[in-house]
GROMACS .gro file of C-alpha atoms in nm:
model
  342
    1MET     CA    1  -3.417   2.906   4.405
    2LYS     CA    2  -3.527   3.261   4.417
    3ALA     CA    3  -3.818   3.361   4.197
    4ALA     CA    4  -4.072   3.631   4.125
    5ILE     CA    5  -4.423   3.482   4.148
    6LEU     CA    6  -4.749   3.614   4.004
    7VAL     CA    7  -4.995   3.526   4.291
    8LYS     CA    8  -5.283   3.747   4.182
    9SER     CA    9  -5.365   3.919   3.845
   10LYS     CA   10  -5.296   4.292   3.825
   11GLN     CA   11  -5.083   4.282   4.144
   12LYS     CA   12  -4.711   4.312   4.205
   13LEU     CA   13  -4.499   4.004   4.188
   14ILE     CA   14  -4.399   3.832   4.512
   15ILE     CA   15  -4.029   3.745   4.561
   16ASP     CA   16  -3.974   3.423   4.744
   17GLU     CA   17  -3.760   3.111   4.773
   18LEU     CA   18  -3.900   2.798   4.600
   19SER     CA   19  -3.794   2.433   4.605
   20LEU     CA   20  -3.688   2.284   4.270
   21PRO     CA   21  -3.838   1.951   4.159
   22ASN     CA   22  -3.657   1.651   4.298
   23LYS     CA   23  -3.598   1.499   3.958
   24LEU     CA   24  -3.581   1.628   3.599
   25LEU     CA   25  -3.844   1.463   3.378
   26PHE     CA   26  -3.797   1.334   3.019
   27GLY     CA   27  -3.681   1.637   2.805
   28GLN     CA   28  -3.635   1.879   3.092
   29VAL     CA   29  -3.314   2.093   3.152
   30LEU     CA   30  -3.205   2.267   3.466
   31VAL     CA   31  -3.055   2.609   3.383
   32LYS     CA   32  -2.880   2.871   3.597
   33ILE     CA   33  -3.039   3.193   3.473
   34LYS     CA   34  -2.783   3.481   3.432
   35PHE     CA   35  -3.001   3.750   3.273
   36SER     CA   36  -3.367   3.792   3.186
   37GLY     CA   37  -3.543   4.037   2.967
   38ILE     CA   38  -3.890   4.188   3.020
   39CYS     CA   39  -4.134   4.225   2.737
   40GLY     CA   40  -4.505   4.317   2.684
   41ALA     CA   41  -4.613   3.954   2.702
   42GLN     CA   42  -4.529   3.942   3.076
   43ILE     CA   43  -4.725   4.264   3.135
   44ASN     CA   44  -5.015   4.108   2.949
   45GLU     CA   45  -4.998   3.799   3.168
   46ILE     CA   46  -4.987   4.011   3.484
   47ASP     CA   47  -5.287   4.213   3.366
   48ALA     CA   48  -5.476   3.901   3.247
   49VAL     CA   49  -5.551   4.069   2.913
   50LYS     CA   50  -5.657   3.738   2.766
   51GLY     CA   51  -5.901   3.663   3.039
   52LYS     CA   52  -5.900   3.492   3.375
   53ASP     CA   53  -5.568   3.334   3.460
   54LYS     CA   54  -5.637   2.973   3.560
   55PHE     CA   55  -5.279   2.881   3.638
   56LEU     CA   56  -5.222   3.110   3.939
   57PRO     CA   57  -4.987   3.117   4.121
   58HIS     CA   58  -4.718   3.087   3.852
   59LEU     CA   59  -4.383   3.202   3.731
   60LEU     CA   60  -4.309   3.441   3.444
   61GLY     CA   61  -4.055   3.537   3.177
   62HIS     CA   62  -3.973   3.400   2.834
   63GLU     CA   63  -3.638   3.561   2.726
   64GLY     CA   64  -3.318   3.498   2.906
   65SER     CA   65  -2.959   3.363   2.912
   66GLY     CA   66  -2.811   3.104   3.128
   67ILE     CA   67  -2.584   2.803   3.180
   68VAL     CA   68  -2.703   2.442   3.175
   69GLN     CA   69  -2.665   2.267   3.504
   70LYS     CA   70  -2.826   1.919   3.440
   71ILE     CA   71  -3.017   1.747   3.176
   72GLY     CA   72  -3.307   1.496   3.190
   73GLU     CA   73  -3.345   1.177   3.005
   74GLY     CA   74  -3.373   1.216   2.623
   75VAL     CA   75  -3.204   1.555   2.596
   76THR     CA   76  -2.942   1.569   2.322
   77THR     CA   77  -2.917   1.931   2.203
   78VAL     CA   78  -2.753   2.076   2.518
   79LYS     CA   79  -2.534   1.945   2.792
   80PRO     CA   80  -2.412   2.064   3.132
   81GLY     CA   81  -2.195   2.371   3.107
   82ASP     CA   82  -2.341   2.495   2.773
   83HIS     CA   83  -2.438   2.861   2.753
   84VAL     CA   84  -2.797   2.904   2.620
   85VAL     CA   85  -3.063   3.142   2.515
   86LEU     CA   86  -3.402   3.076   2.661
   87HIS     CA   87  -3.685   3.152   2.423
   88TRP     CA   88  -4.068   3.111   2.401
   89LYS     CA   89  -4.069   2.994   2.035
   90LYS     CA   90  -4.031   2.624   1.986
   91GLY     CA   91  -3.688   2.505   1.862
   92SER     CA   92  -3.542   2.154   1.815
   93GLY     CA   93  -3.554   1.900   2.083
   94ILE     CA   94  -3.817   1.760   2.316
   95GLU     CA   95  -4.119   1.942   2.443
   96SER     CA   96  -4.128   1.827   2.796
   97LEU     CA   97  -4.400   1.839   3.064
   98THR     CA   98  -4.405   2.172   3.245
   99PRO     CA   99  -4.237   2.176   3.587
  100LYS     CA  100  -4.403   2.221   3.924
  101TYR     CA  101  -4.220   2.413   4.196
  102LYS     CA  102  -4.300   2.423   4.573
  103LEU     CA  103  -4.342   2.709   4.815
  104GLY     CA  104  -4.373   2.514   5.136
  105ASN     CA  105  -4.656   2.277   5.065
  106LYS     CA  106  -4.799   2.505   4.793
  107THR     CA  107  -4.756   2.421   4.420
  108ILE     CA  108  -4.627   2.700   4.198
  109ASN     CA  109  -4.698   2.644   3.832
  110ALA     CA  110  -4.471   2.727   3.538
  111GLY     CA  111  -4.467   2.704   3.161
  112TRP     CA  112  -4.206   2.537   2.938
  113VAL     CA  113  -3.975   2.833   2.998
  114THR     CA  114  -3.959   3.091   3.275
  115THR     CA  115  -3.682   3.350   3.338
  116PHE     CA  116  -3.796   3.555   3.647
  117ASN     CA  117  -3.608   3.298   3.864
  118ASP     CA  118  -3.239   3.234   3.923
  119PHE     CA  119  -3.277   2.868   3.830
  120ALA     CA  120  -3.536   2.721   3.588
  121VAL     CA  121  -3.642   2.381   3.475
  122VAL     CA  122  -3.693   2.440   3.094
  123SER     CA  123  -3.821   2.223   2.812
  124GLU     CA  124  -3.533   2.130   2.580
  125ASN     CA  125  -3.709   2.288   2.279
  126ARG     CA  126  -3.701   2.631   2.450
  127LEU     CA  127  -3.320   2.641   2.456
  128THR     CA  128  -3.061   2.727   2.192
  129LYS     CA  129  -2.688   2.679   2.255
  130ILE     CA  130  -2.470   2.990   2.203
  131PRO     CA  131  -2.088   3.041   2.207
  132LYS     CA  132  -1.937   3.062   2.561
  133ASN     CA  133  -1.762   3.388   2.473
  134PHE     CA  134  -2.092   3.564   2.370
  135ASP     CA  135  -2.214   3.847   2.592
  136MET     CA  136  -2.477   3.696   2.827
  137ARG     CA  137  -2.615   4.031   2.907
  138ILE     CA  138  -2.743   4.099   2.554
  139ALA     CA  139  -2.827   3.728   2.483
  140PRO     CA  140  -3.180   3.759   2.622
  141LEU     CA  141  -3.266   3.981   2.329
  142PHE     CA  142  -3.241   3.668   2.119
  143GLY     CA  143  -3.512   3.510   2.325
  144CYS     CA  144  -3.793   3.738   2.198
  145SER     CA  145  -3.736   4.104   2.113
  146LEU     CA  146  -3.466   4.077   1.843
  147THR     CA  147  -3.583   3.750   1.685
  148THR     CA  148  -3.945   3.873   1.677
  149ALA     CA  149  -3.842   4.211   1.528
  150PHE     CA  150  -3.610   4.067   1.265
  151GLY     CA  151  -3.875   3.800   1.175
  152VAL     CA  152  -4.148   4.073   1.134
  153VAL     CA  153  -3.919   4.243   0.880
  154ASN     CA  154  -3.799   3.922   0.700
  155ASN     CA  155  -4.101   3.693   0.728
  156ASP     CA  156  -4.420   3.900   0.795
  157ALA     CA  157  -4.362   4.230   0.611
  158LYS     CA  158  -4.111   4.090   0.369
  159ILE     CA  159  -3.970   4.451   0.326
  160LYS     CA  160  -3.796   4.515   0.000
  161ILE     CA  161  -3.505   4.752  -0.074
  162GLY     CA  162  -3.623   5.113  -0.082
  163GLU     CA  163  -3.973   5.048   0.073
  164SER     CA  164  -4.085   5.297   0.336
  165VAL     CA  165  -4.149   5.177   0.691
  166VAL     CA  166  -4.335   5.337   0.975
  167ILE     CA  167  -4.285   5.186   1.322
  168ILE     CA  168  -4.548   5.287   1.582
  169GLY     CA  169  -4.394   5.230   1.928
  170THR     CA  170  -4.012   5.226   1.953
  171GLY     CA  171  -3.961   5.021   2.262
  172GLY     CA  172  -3.738   4.702   2.268
  173VAL     CA  173  -3.911   4.538   1.977
  174GLY     CA  174  -3.972   4.852   1.780
  175LEU     CA  175  -3.603   4.961   1.807
  176ASN     CA  176  -3.507   4.618   1.671
  177ILE     CA  177  -3.752   4.650   1.386
  178GLY     CA  178  -3.587   4.976   1.294
  179LEU     CA  179  -3.245   4.807   1.297
  180ALA     CA  180  -3.370   4.515   1.086
  181SER     CA  181  -3.534   4.764   0.837
  182SER     CA  182  -3.202   4.936   0.799
  183LEU     CA  183  -3.026   4.607   0.724
  184VAL     CA  184  -3.253   4.535   0.436
  185SER     CA  185  -3.212   4.893   0.304
  186ALA     CA  186  -3.567   5.022   0.361
  187TYR     CA  187  -3.609   5.402   0.337
  188PRO     CA  188  -3.731   5.613   0.498
  189ILE     CA  189  -3.757   5.426   0.830
  190ILE     CA  190  -3.982   5.642   1.052
  191GLY     CA  191  -4.012   5.586   1.424
  192VAL     CA  192  -4.318   5.709   1.615
  193ASP     CA  193  -4.333   5.732   1.987
  194ILE     CA  194  -4.452   5.954   2.275
  195HIS     CA  195  -4.114   5.943   2.441
  196ASN     CA  196  -3.833   6.148   2.275
  197PHE     CA  197  -3.548   5.957   2.434
  198LYS     CA  198  -3.662   5.632   2.266
  199LEU     CA  199  -3.661   5.811   1.938
  200THR     CA  200  -3.305   5.942   2.009
  201ILE     CA  201  -3.191   5.578   2.069
  202GLY     CA  202  -3.368   5.473   1.755
  203LYS     CA  203  -3.167   5.715   1.543
  204LYS     CA  204  -2.858   5.521   1.639
  205TYR     CA  205  -3.030   5.190   1.537
  206GLY     CA  206  -3.166   5.245   1.190
  207LEU     CA  207  -3.432   5.514   1.209
  208SER     CA  208  -3.393   5.770   0.941
  209HIS     CA  209  -3.677   5.993   1.072
  210THR     CA  210  -3.864   6.032   1.399
  211ILE     CA  211  -4.201   6.166   1.493
  212LEU     CA  212  -4.289   6.260   1.852
  213TYR     CA  213  -4.646   6.155   1.844
  214SER     CA  214  -4.930   6.405   1.880
  215LYS     CA  215  -5.279   6.336   1.741
  216LYS     CA  216  -5.311   6.696   1.627
  217ASN     CA  217  -5.032   6.710   1.370
  218PHE     CA  218  -4.906   6.353   1.322
  219LYS     CA  219  -5.043   6.296   0.975
  220ASN     CA  220  -4.901   6.634   0.850
  221LYS     CA  221  -4.560   6.542   0.988
  222LEU     CA  222  -4.581   6.194   0.818
  223SER     CA  223  -4.690   6.349   0.486
  224ASN     CA  224  -4.397   6.593   0.492
  225ILE     CA  225  -4.149   6.310   0.531
  226LEU     CA  226  -4.305   6.085   0.265
  227LYS     CA  227  -4.376   6.372   0.025
  228ASN     CA  228  -4.751   6.330   0.037
  229LYS     CA  229  -4.735   5.959  -0.012
  230LEU     CA  230  -4.850   5.680   0.228
  231PRO     CA  231  -4.612   5.428   0.380
  232ASP     CA  232  -4.557   5.087   0.221
  233ASN     CA  233  -4.526   4.915   0.562
  234VAL     CA  234  -4.666   5.017   0.900
  235ILE     CA  235  -4.563   4.803   1.198
  236GLU     CA  236  -4.760   4.861   1.510
  237THR     CA  237  -4.606   4.743   1.838
  238THR     CA  238  -4.808   4.906   2.122
  239GLY     CA  239  -5.128   4.696   2.106
  240LYS     CA  240  -5.339   5.009   2.174
  241SER     CA  241  -5.660   4.991   1.965
  242GLU     CA  242  -5.648   5.350   1.862
  243MET     CA  243  -5.294   5.319   1.740
  244ILE     CA  244  -5.375   4.993   1.542
  245GLU     CA  245  -5.664   5.183   1.372
  246LEU     CA  246  -5.425   5.461   1.295
  247ALA     CA  247  -5.163   5.221   1.156
  248TYR     CA  248  -5.414   5.064   0.921
  249ASP     CA  249  -5.557   5.407   0.817
  250ILE     CA  250  -5.211   5.551   0.713
  251THR     CA  251  -5.102   5.235   0.523
  252SER     CA  252  -5.092   5.280   0.139
  253LYS     CA  253  -5.363   5.097  -0.060
  254ASN     CA  254  -5.107   4.841  -0.173
  255GLY     CA  255  -4.922   4.833   0.163
  256LYS     CA  256  -4.895   4.611   0.467
  257THR     CA  257  -5.011   4.671   0.831
  258ILE     CA  258  -4.837   4.433   1.067
  259LEU     CA  259  -4.963   4.405   1.416
  260VAL     CA  260  -4.704   4.303   1.677
  261GLY     CA  261  -4.862   4.439   1.991
  262VAL     CA  262  -5.158   4.237   2.132
  263PRO     CA  263  -5.473   4.454   2.103
  264ASN     CA  264  -5.598   4.578   2.433
  265LYS     CA  265  -5.964   4.593   2.298
  266LYS     CA  266  -6.163   4.552   1.977
  267ILE     CA  267  -6.070   4.763   1.677
  268ASN     CA  268  -6.286   4.928   1.412
  269ILE     CA  269  -6.156   4.950   1.051
  270TYR     CA  270  -6.299   5.000   0.706
  271SER     CA  271  -6.235   4.665   0.551
  272LEU     CA  272  -6.296   4.725   0.181
  273PRO     CA  273  -5.927   4.787   0.092
  274LEU     CA  274  -5.853   4.431   0.210
  275HIS     CA  275  -6.050   4.298  -0.082
  276PHE     CA  276  -5.788   4.453  -0.313
  277ASN     CA  277  -5.419   4.482  -0.235
  278LYS     CA  278  -5.406   4.617   0.126
  279LEU     CA  279  -5.282   4.361   0.384
  280LEU     CA  280  -5.359   4.360   0.757
  281THR     CA  281  -5.201   4.077   0.964
  282GLY     CA  282  -5.084   3.989   1.309
  283SER     CA  283  -4.740   3.860   1.380
  284HIS     CA  284  -4.670   3.548   1.588
  285GLY     CA  285  -4.320   3.622   1.711
  286GLY     CA  286  -4.210   3.708   1.361
  287ASN     CA  287  -4.244   3.345   1.262
  288CYS     CA  288  -3.888   3.299   1.372
  289ASN     CA  289  -3.691   2.976   1.385
  290PRO     CA  290  -3.462   2.981   1.693
  291ASP     CA  291  -3.243   2.699   1.563
  292THR     CA  292  -3.133   2.891   1.251
  293ASP     CA  293  -3.214   3.260   1.328
  294ILE     CA  294  -3.023   3.296   1.663
  295PRO     CA  295  -2.686   3.164   1.519
  296ASN     CA  296  -2.742   3.389   1.221
  297TYR     CA  297  -2.801   3.700   1.422
  298ILE     CA  298  -2.512   3.619   1.652
  299ASN     CA  299  -2.292   3.616   1.339
  300LEU     CA  300  -2.406   3.966   1.259
  301ILE     CA  301  -2.268   4.084   1.598
  302ASN     CA  302  -1.949   3.881   1.568
  303TYR     CA  303  -1.884   4.035   1.227
  304LYS     CA  304  -1.966   4.379   1.369
  305LYS     CA  305  -2.264   4.435   1.137
  306ILE     CA  306  -2.470   4.529   1.448
  307ASN     CA  307  -2.411   4.634   1.798
  308LEU     CA  308  -2.687   4.573   2.058
  309LYS     CA  309  -2.526   4.694   2.380
  310LYS     CA  310  -2.688   5.033   2.385
  311LEU     CA  311  -3.038   4.886   2.340
  312VAL     CA  312  -3.015   4.766   2.704
  313THR     CA  313  -3.083   5.088   2.892
  314HIS     CA  314  -3.155   4.962   3.245
  315GLU     CA  315  -3.054   4.680   3.471
  316PHE     CA  316  -3.221   4.568   3.785
  317SER     CA  317  -3.175   4.281   4.046
  318LEU     CA  318  -3.443   4.010   4.079
  319SER     CA  319  -3.538   4.164   4.411
  320ASP     CA  320  -3.619   4.488   4.229
  321ILE     CA  321  -3.820   4.333   3.944
  322ASN     CA  322  -4.138   4.522   4.037
  323LYS     CA  323  -3.940   4.853   3.995
  324ALA     CA  324  -3.832   4.720   3.650
  325ILE     CA  325  -4.189   4.640   3.553
  326ASP     CA  326  -4.309   4.984   3.661
  327LEU     CA  327  -4.044   5.146   3.445
  328PHE     CA  328  -4.141   4.921   3.156
  329ARG     CA  329  -4.512   5.020   3.203
  330LYS     CA  330  -4.419   5.386   3.191
  331GLY     CA  331  -4.232   5.336   2.858
  332LEU     CA  332  -3.917   5.485   3.001
  333GLY     CA  333  -3.670   5.222   2.896
  334GLY     CA  334  -3.528   5.058   2.590
  335ARG     CA  335  -3.468   4.691   2.676
  336ILE     CA  336  -3.477   4.637   3.052
  337ILE     CA  337  -3.264   4.355   3.190
  338ILE     CA  338  -3.279   4.157   3.522
  339ASN     CA  339  -2.935   4.053   3.636
  340MET     CA  340  -2.967   3.748   3.863
  341ASP     CA  341  -2.619   3.797   4.011
  342LYS     CA  342  -2.692   4.161   4.111
   0.00000   0.00000   0.00000
């Protein structure tokens, strides 16, 4: 199998050929990966933002699509030939032991799901079966970005009809938050970003207003849109401490600040409003349930309620994954896809 390996924190991934385990263990599934997404969680892993990485060297990736090749003992939710979404949130089925791959005589670690590899041994509970006629290229969005975004709107913010929403950072997750907000009839839905092309995409996916961010005049622009009111819901996706502080600051006294991005350092806020009706909370993948949410969202596509194809702005081969990661870091893409057959 061909894989992108994180050998050292804050360094580029190494592309190499690994040996698969000789036997699938209880609850494990062998999947041929077709497409993988890239999200901020992988960048955080590469940069070791949570501290020293004790699992190096290891594989990465937690949103993808693929075809089941073999199943281990005990697996009942999928069978060989099934098309599946690979996701990091737990679904139904067994949570298996994590696999160990080999690079010569060296062990390469992996979690319950990895997608930066053309084959993967995956825990049964990180797979959800999808229809065979569903577009495998957009299916990775159901592994993290779309399910997280829709869950943020439905489960974390619980946005009501007519409530205002500000989305700080309109990357892959932010764009889907805009789309989900439009589905629940929020208004206005304001996207904030430093890249105008992302805001342009967002206008096609639910944003009613956009603000090209500048510290100098941001609050004035926001006030003009909201007619001197403060937003009901502010959803922060960048993880940058100064933007988290800004998100909390601009939220109305009865509003909600939802943090999706993982903070890059400590934040400073005035906490008194939290003793009254203001809410500040972090999202854990939108509290989504892959077993029910993924089929529901696929129905939205099948019934032409949403169209996700234009959210995927770039496609790379696995060999060029470092180029894809560089593009992601620069914030110059919507959702970036790795095509394992390219």
